[in-house]
PDB file of C-alpha atoms in Angstrom:
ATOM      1  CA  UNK A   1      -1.599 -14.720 -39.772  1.00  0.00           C
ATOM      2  CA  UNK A   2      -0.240 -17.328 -41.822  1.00  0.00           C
ATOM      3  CA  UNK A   3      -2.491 -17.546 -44.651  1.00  0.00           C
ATOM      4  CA  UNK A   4      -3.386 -13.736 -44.811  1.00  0.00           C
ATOM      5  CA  UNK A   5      -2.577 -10.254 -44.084  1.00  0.00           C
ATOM      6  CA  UNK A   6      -4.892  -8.030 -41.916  1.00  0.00           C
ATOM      7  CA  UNK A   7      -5.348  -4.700 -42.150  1.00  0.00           C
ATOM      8  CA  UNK A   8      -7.307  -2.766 -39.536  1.00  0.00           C
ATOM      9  CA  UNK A   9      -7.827   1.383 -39.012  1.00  0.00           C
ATOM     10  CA  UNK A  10      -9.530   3.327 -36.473  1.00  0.00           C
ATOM     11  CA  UNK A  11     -12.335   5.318 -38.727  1.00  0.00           C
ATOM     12  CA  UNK A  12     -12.191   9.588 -38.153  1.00  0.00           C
ATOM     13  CA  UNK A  13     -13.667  10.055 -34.763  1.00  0.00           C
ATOM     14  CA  UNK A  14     -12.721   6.179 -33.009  1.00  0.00           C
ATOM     15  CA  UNK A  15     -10.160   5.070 -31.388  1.00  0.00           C
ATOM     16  CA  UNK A  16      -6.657   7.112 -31.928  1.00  0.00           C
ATOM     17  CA  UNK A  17      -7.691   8.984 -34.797  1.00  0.00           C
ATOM     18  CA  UNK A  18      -9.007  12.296 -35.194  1.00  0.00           C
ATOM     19  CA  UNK A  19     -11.755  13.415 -33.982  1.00  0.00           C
ATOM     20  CA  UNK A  20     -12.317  17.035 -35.829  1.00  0.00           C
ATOM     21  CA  UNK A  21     -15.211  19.087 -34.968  1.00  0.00           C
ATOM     22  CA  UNK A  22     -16.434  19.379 -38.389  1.00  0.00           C
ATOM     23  CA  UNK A  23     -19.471  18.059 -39.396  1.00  0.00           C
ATOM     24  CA  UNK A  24     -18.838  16.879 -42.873  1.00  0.00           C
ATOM     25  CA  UNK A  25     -15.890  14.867 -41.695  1.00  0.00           C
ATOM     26  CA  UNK A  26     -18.776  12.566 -40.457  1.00  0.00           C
ATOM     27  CA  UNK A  27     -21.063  12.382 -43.359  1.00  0.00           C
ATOM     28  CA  UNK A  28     -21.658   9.085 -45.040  1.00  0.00           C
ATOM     29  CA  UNK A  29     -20.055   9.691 -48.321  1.00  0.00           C
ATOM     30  CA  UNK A  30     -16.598  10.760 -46.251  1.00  0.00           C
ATOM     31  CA  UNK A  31     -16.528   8.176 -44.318  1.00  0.00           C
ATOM     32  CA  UNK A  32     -17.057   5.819 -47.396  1.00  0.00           C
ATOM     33  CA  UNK A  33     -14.187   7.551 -48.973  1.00  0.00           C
ATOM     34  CA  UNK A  34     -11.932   7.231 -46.695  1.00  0.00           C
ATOM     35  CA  UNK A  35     -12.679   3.643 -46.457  1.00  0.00           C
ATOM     36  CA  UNK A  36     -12.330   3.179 -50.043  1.00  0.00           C
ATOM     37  CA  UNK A  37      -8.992   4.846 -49.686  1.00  0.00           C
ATOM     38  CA  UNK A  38      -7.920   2.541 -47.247  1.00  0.00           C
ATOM     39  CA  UNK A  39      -8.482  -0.296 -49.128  1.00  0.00           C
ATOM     40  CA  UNK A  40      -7.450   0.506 -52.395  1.00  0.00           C
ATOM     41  CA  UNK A  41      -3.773   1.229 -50.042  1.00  0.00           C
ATOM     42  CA  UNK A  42      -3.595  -2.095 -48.150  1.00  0.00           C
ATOM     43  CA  UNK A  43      -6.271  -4.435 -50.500  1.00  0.00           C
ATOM     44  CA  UNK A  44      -5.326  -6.743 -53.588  1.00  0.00           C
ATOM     45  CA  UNK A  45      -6.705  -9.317 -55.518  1.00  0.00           C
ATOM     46  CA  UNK A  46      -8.754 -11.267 -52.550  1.00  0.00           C
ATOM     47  CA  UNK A  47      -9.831  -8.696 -49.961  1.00  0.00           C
ATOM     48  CA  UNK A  48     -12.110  -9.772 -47.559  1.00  0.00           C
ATOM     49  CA  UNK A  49     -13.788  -7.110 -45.917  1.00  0.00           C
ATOM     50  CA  UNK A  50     -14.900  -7.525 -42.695  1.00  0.00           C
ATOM     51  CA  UNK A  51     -17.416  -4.696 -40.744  1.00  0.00           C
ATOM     52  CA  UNK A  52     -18.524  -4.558 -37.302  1.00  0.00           C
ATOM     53  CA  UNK A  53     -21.661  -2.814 -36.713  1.00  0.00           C
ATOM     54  CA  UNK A  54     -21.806   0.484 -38.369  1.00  0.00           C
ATOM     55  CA  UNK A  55     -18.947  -1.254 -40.171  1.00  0.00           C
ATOM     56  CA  UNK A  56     -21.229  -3.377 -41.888  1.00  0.00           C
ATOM     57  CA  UNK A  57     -22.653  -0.547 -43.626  1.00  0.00           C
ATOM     58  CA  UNK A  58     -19.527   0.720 -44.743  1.00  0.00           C
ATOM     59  CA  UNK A  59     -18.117  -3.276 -45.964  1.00  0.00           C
ATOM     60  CA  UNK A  60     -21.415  -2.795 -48.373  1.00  0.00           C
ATOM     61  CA  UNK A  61     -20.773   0.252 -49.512  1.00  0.00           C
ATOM     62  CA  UNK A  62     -17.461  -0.007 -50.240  1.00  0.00           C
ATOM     63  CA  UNK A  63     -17.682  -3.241 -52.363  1.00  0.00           C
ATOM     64  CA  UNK A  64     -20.403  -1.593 -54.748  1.00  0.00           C
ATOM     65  CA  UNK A  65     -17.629   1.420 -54.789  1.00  0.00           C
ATOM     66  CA  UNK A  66     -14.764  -0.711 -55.741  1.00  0.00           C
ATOM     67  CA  UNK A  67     -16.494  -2.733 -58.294  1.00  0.00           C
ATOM     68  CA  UNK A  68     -14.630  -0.584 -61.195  1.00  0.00           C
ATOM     69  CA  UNK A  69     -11.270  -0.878 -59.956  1.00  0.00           C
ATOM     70  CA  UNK A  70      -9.279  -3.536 -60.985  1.00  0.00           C
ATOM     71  CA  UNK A  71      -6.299  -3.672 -58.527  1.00  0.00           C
ATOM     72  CA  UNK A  72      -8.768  -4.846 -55.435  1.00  0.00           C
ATOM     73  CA  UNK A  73     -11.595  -7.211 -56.030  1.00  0.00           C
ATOM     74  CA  UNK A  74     -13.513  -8.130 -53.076  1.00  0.00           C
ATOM     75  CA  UNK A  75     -14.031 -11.792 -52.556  1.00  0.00           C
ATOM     76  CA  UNK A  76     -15.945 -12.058 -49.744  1.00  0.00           C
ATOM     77  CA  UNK A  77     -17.962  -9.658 -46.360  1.00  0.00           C
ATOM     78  CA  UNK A  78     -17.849 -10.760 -43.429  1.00  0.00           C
ATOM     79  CA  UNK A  79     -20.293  -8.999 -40.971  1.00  0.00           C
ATOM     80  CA  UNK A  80     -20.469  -8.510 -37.154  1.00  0.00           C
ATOM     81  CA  UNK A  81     -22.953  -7.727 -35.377  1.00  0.00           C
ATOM     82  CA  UNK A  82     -25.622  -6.607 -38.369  1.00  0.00           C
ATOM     83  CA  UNK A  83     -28.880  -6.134 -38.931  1.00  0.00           C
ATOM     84  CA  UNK A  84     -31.206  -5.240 -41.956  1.00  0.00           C
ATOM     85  CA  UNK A  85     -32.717  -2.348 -39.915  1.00  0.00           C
ATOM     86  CA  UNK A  86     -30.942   0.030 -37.768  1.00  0.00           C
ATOM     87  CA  UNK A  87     -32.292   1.972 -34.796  1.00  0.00           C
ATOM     88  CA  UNK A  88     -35.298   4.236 -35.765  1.00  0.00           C
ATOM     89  CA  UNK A  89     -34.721   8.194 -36.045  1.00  0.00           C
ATOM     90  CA  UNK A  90     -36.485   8.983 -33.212  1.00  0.00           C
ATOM     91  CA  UNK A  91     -34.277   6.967 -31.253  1.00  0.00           C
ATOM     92  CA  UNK A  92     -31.086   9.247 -31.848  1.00  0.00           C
ATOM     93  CA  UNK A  93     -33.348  12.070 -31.195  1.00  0.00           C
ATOM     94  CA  UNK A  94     -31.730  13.002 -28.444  1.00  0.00           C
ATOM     95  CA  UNK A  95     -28.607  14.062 -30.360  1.00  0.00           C
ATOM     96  CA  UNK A  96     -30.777  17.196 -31.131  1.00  0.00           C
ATOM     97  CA  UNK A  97     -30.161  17.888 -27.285  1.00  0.00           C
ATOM     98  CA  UNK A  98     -27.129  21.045 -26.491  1.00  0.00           C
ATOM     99  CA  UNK A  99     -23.528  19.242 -26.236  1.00  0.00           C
ATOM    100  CA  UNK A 100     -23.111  20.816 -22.462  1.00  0.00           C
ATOM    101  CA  UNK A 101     -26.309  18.517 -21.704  1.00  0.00           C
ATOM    102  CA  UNK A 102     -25.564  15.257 -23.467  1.00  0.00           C
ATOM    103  CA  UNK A 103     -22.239  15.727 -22.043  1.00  0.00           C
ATOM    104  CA  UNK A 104     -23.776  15.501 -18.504  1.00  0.00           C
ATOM    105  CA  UNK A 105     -26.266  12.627 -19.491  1.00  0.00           C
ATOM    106  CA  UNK A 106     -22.912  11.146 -20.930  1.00  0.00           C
ATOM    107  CA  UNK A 107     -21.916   8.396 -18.393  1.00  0.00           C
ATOM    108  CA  UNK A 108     -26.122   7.435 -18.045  1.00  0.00           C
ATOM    109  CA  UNK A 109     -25.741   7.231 -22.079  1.00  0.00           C
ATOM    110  CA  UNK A 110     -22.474   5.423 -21.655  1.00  0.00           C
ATOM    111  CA  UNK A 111     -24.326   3.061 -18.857  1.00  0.00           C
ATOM    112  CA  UNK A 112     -27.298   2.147 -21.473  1.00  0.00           C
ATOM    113  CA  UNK A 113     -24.733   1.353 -23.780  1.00  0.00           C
ATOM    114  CA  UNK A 114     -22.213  -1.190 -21.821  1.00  0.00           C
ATOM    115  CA  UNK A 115     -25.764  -2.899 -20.429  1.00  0.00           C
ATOM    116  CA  UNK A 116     -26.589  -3.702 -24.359  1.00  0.00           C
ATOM    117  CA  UNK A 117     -23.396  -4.889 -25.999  1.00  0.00           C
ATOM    118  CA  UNK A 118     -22.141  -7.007 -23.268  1.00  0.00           C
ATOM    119  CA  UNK A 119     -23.007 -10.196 -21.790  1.00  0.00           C
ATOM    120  CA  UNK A 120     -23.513 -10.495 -18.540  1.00  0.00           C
ATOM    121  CA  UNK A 121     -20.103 -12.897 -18.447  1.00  0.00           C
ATOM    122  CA  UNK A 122     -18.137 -10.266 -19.957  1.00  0.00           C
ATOM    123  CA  UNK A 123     -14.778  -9.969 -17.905  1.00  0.00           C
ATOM    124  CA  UNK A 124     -14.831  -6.772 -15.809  1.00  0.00           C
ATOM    125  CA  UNK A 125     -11.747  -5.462 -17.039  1.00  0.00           C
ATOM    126  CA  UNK A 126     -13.009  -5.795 -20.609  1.00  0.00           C
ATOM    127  CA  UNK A 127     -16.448  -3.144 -20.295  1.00  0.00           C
ATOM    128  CA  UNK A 128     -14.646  -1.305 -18.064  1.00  0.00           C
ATOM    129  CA  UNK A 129     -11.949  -0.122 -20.152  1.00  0.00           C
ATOM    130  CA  UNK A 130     -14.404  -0.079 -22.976  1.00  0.00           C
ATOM    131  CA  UNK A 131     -16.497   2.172 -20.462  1.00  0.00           C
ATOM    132  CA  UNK A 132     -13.745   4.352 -19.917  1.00  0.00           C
ATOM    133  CA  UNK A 133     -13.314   4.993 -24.243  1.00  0.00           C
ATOM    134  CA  UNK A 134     -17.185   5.598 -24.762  1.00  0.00           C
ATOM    135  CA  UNK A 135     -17.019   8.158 -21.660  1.00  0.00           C
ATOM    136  CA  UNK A 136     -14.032  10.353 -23.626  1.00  0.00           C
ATOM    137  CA  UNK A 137     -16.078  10.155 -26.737  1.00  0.00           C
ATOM    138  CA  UNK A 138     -16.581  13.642 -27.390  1.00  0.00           C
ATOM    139  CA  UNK A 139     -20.260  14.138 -27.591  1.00  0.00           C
ATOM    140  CA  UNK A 140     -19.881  16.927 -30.535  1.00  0.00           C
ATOM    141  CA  UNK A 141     -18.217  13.984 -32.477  1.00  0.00           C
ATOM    142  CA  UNK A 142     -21.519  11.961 -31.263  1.00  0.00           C
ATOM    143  CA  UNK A 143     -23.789  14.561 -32.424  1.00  0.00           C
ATOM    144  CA  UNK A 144     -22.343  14.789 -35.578  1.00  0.00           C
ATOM    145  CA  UNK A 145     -22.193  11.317 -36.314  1.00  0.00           C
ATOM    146  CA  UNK A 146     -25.606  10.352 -35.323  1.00  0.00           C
ATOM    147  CA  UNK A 147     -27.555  12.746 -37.014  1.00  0.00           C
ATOM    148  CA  UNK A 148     -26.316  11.835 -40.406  1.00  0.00           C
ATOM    149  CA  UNK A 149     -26.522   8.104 -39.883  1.00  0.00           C
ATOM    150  CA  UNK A 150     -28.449   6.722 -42.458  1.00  0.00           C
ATOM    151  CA  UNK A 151     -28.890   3.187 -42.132  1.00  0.00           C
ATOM    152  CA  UNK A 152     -29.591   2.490 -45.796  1.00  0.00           C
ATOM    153  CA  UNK A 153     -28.012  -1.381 -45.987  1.00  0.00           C
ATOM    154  CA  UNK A 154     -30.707  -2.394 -48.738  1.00  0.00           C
ATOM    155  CA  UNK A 155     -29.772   0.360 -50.882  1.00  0.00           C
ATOM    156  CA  UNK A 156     -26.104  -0.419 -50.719  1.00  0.00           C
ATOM    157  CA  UNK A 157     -26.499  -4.053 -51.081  1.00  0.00           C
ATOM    158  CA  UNK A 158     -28.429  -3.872 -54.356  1.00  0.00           C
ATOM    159  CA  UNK A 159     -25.321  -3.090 -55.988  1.00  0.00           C
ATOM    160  CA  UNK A 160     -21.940  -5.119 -56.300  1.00  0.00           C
ATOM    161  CA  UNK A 161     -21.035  -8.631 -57.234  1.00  0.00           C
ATOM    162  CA  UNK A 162     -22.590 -10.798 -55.603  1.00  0.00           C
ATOM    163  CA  UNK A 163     -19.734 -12.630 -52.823  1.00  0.00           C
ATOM    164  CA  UNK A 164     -19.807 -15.090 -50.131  1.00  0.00           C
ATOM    165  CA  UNK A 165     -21.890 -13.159 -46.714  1.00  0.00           C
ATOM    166  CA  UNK A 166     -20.574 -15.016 -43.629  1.00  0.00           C
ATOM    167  CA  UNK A 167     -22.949 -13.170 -40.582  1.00  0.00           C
ATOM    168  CA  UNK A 168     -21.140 -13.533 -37.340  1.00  0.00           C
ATOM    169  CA  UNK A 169     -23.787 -12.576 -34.066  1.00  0.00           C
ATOM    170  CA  UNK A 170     -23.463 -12.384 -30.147  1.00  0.00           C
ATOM    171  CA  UNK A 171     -26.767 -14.426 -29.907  1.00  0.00           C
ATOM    172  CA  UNK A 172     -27.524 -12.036 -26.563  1.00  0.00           C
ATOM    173  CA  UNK A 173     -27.244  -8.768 -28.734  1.00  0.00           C
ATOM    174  CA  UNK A 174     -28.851  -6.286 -26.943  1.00  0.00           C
ATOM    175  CA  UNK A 175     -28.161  -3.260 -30.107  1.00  0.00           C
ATOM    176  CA  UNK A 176     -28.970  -5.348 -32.850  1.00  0.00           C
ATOM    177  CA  UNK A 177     -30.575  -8.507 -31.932  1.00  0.00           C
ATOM    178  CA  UNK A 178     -30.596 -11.845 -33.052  1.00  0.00           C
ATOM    179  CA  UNK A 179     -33.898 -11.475 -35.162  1.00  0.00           C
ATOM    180  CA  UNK A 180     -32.275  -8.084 -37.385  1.00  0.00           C
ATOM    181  CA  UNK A 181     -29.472 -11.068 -38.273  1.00  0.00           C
ATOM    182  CA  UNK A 182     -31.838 -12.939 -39.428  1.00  0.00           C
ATOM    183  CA  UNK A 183     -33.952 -10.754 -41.287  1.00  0.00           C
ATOM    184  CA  UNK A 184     -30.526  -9.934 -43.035  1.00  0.00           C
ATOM    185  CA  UNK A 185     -29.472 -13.082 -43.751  1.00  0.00           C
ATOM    186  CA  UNK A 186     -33.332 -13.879 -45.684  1.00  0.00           C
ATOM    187  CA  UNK A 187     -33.230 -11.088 -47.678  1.00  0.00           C
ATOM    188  CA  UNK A 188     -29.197 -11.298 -48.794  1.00  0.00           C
ATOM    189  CA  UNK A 189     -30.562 -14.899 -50.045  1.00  0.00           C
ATOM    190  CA  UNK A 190     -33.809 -13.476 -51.425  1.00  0.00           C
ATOM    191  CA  UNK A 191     -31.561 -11.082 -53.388  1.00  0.00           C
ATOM    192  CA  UNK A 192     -28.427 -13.453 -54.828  1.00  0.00           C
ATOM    193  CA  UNK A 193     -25.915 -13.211 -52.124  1.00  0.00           C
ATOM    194  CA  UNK A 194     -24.653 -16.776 -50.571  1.00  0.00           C
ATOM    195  CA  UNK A 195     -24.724 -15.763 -47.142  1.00  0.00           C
ATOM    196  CA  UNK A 196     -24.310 -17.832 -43.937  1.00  0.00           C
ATOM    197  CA  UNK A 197     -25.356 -17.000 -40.251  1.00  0.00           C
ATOM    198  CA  UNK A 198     -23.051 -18.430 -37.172  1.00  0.00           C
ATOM    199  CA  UNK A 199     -24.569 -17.608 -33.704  1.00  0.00           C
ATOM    200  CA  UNK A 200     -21.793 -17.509 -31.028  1.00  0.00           C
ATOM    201  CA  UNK A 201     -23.127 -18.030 -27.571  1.00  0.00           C
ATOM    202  CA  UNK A 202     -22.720 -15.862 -24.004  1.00  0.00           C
ATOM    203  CA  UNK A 203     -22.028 -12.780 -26.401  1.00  0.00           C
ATOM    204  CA  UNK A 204     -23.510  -9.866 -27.390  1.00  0.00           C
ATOM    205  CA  UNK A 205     -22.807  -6.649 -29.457  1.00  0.00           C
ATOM    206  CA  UNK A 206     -18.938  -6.459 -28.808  1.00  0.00           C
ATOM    207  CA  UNK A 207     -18.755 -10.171 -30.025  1.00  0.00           C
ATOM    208  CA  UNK A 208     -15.196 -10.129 -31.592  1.00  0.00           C
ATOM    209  CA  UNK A 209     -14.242  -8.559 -27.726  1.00  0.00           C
ATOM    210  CA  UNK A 210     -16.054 -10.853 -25.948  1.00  0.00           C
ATOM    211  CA  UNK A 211     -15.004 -13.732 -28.253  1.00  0.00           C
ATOM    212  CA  UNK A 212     -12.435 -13.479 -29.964  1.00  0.00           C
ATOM    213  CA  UNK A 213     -11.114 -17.213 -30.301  1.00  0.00           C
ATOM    214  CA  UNK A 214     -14.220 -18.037 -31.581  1.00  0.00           C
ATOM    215  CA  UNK A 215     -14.907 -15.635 -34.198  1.00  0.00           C
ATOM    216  CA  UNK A 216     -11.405 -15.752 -35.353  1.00  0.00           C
ATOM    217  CA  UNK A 217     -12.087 -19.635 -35.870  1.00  0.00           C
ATOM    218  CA  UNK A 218     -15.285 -18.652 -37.522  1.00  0.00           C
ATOM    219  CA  UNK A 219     -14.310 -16.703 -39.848  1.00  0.00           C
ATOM    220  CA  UNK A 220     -10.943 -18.542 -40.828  1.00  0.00           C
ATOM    221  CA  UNK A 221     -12.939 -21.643 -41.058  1.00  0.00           C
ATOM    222  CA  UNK A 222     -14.810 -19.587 -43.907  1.00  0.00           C
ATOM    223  CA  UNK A 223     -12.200 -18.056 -45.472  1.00  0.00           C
ATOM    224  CA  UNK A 224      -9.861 -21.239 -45.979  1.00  0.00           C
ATOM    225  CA  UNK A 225     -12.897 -23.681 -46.377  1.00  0.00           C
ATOM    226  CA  UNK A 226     -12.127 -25.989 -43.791  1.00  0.00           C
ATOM    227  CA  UNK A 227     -12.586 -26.847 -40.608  1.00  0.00           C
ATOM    228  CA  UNK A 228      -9.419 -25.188 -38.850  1.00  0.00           C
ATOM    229  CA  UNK A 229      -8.268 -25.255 -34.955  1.00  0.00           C
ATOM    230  CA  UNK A 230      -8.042 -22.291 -32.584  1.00  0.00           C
TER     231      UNK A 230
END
């Protein structure tokens, strides 16, 4: 990237990283940490954080963390795929089910999933390869996770200087729809953020997969303050 440098890690549990079996490893105020960590390694002077999902959280939390040190100062969030409210508790309840059984519900759970964050004009290659991760997701990882999952976005966005909120949304979400966006975007204003919501069409939950010339456009577009190509 010409005008930047991007830093991106797999959080403990995704993608190449570990996955330990230990339940604090997934608590909220370790996976903060480790966050904070990250970015006080690879941030500077004008980080822009950017969160997808859960992600989003985390990009919140994180700001109101660093707002003490002076070698990174956030400048600006950028969220994907947010929402002010999360999924309800009873709807993880079934991570209170045995591992050996929501290992055998896992490809149904894994089916549920790929029918909500994708558009129906997803490539095929795309969801199935992403099919193929959620299905290795070890469901002790999933347990632990979910059950200490606090969606508390209001809390963490009380604190911190107020930045520049660009919202990015797969207008077909099926996790967090359009409407928890929007909600998000009201109160941010109603509480002294200068946020902005772009919609990006025939996308849903994995937007930056589905999408990603057009989010990538977005969000330079924000970040330089002009109208750039590509």
């Amino acid at each position: 990237a010409p005008h930047c440098s991007v830093a991106t890690y797999d959080r403990v549990g995704c993608g190449k990283s570990p996955k330990p079996t230990e339940w604090d490893q997934y608590a909220s105020e370790r996976l903060v940490d480790e966050a904070v960590a990250f970015c006080k390694l690879f941030g500077g002077k004008r980080t822009v954080l950017v969160g997808h999902s859960y992600g989003t959280l985390l990009a919140f939390q994180v700001h109101q963390r660093l707002k003490e040190d002076t070698s990174v100062h956030v400048e600006r969030l950028v969220l994907l795929g947010s929402a002010l409210s999360a999924a309800s508790r009873a709807a993880m309840a079934v991570f209170y089910l045995p591992e050996f059984l929501l290992s055998r519900m896992q490809p149904a759970m894994t089916d549920g999933f790929i029918a909500a964050a994708f558009h129906p004009s997803a490539p095929s290659e795309l969801v199935e390869r992403e099919r193929g991760f959620a299905n290795a997701n070890p469901m002790g990882m999933c347990k632990a996770f979910y059950r200490q999952l606090r969606w508390e976005l209001q809390e963490a966005a009380a604190g911190g200087e107020r930045v520049p909120v660009l919202l990015v949304h797969g207008r077909e979400d099926g996790l967090t729809p359009l409407s928890g966006a929007e909600a998000l975007e009201s109160y941010l204003k109603e509480t002294g953020w200068q946020s902005r919501l772009v919609t990006v069409d025939e996308a849903s939950h994995q937007v930056t997969q589905e999408k990603p010339g057009e989010v990538v456009h977005v969000v330079k577009s924000e970040i330089l303050g002009t109208e750039t190509e590509g």
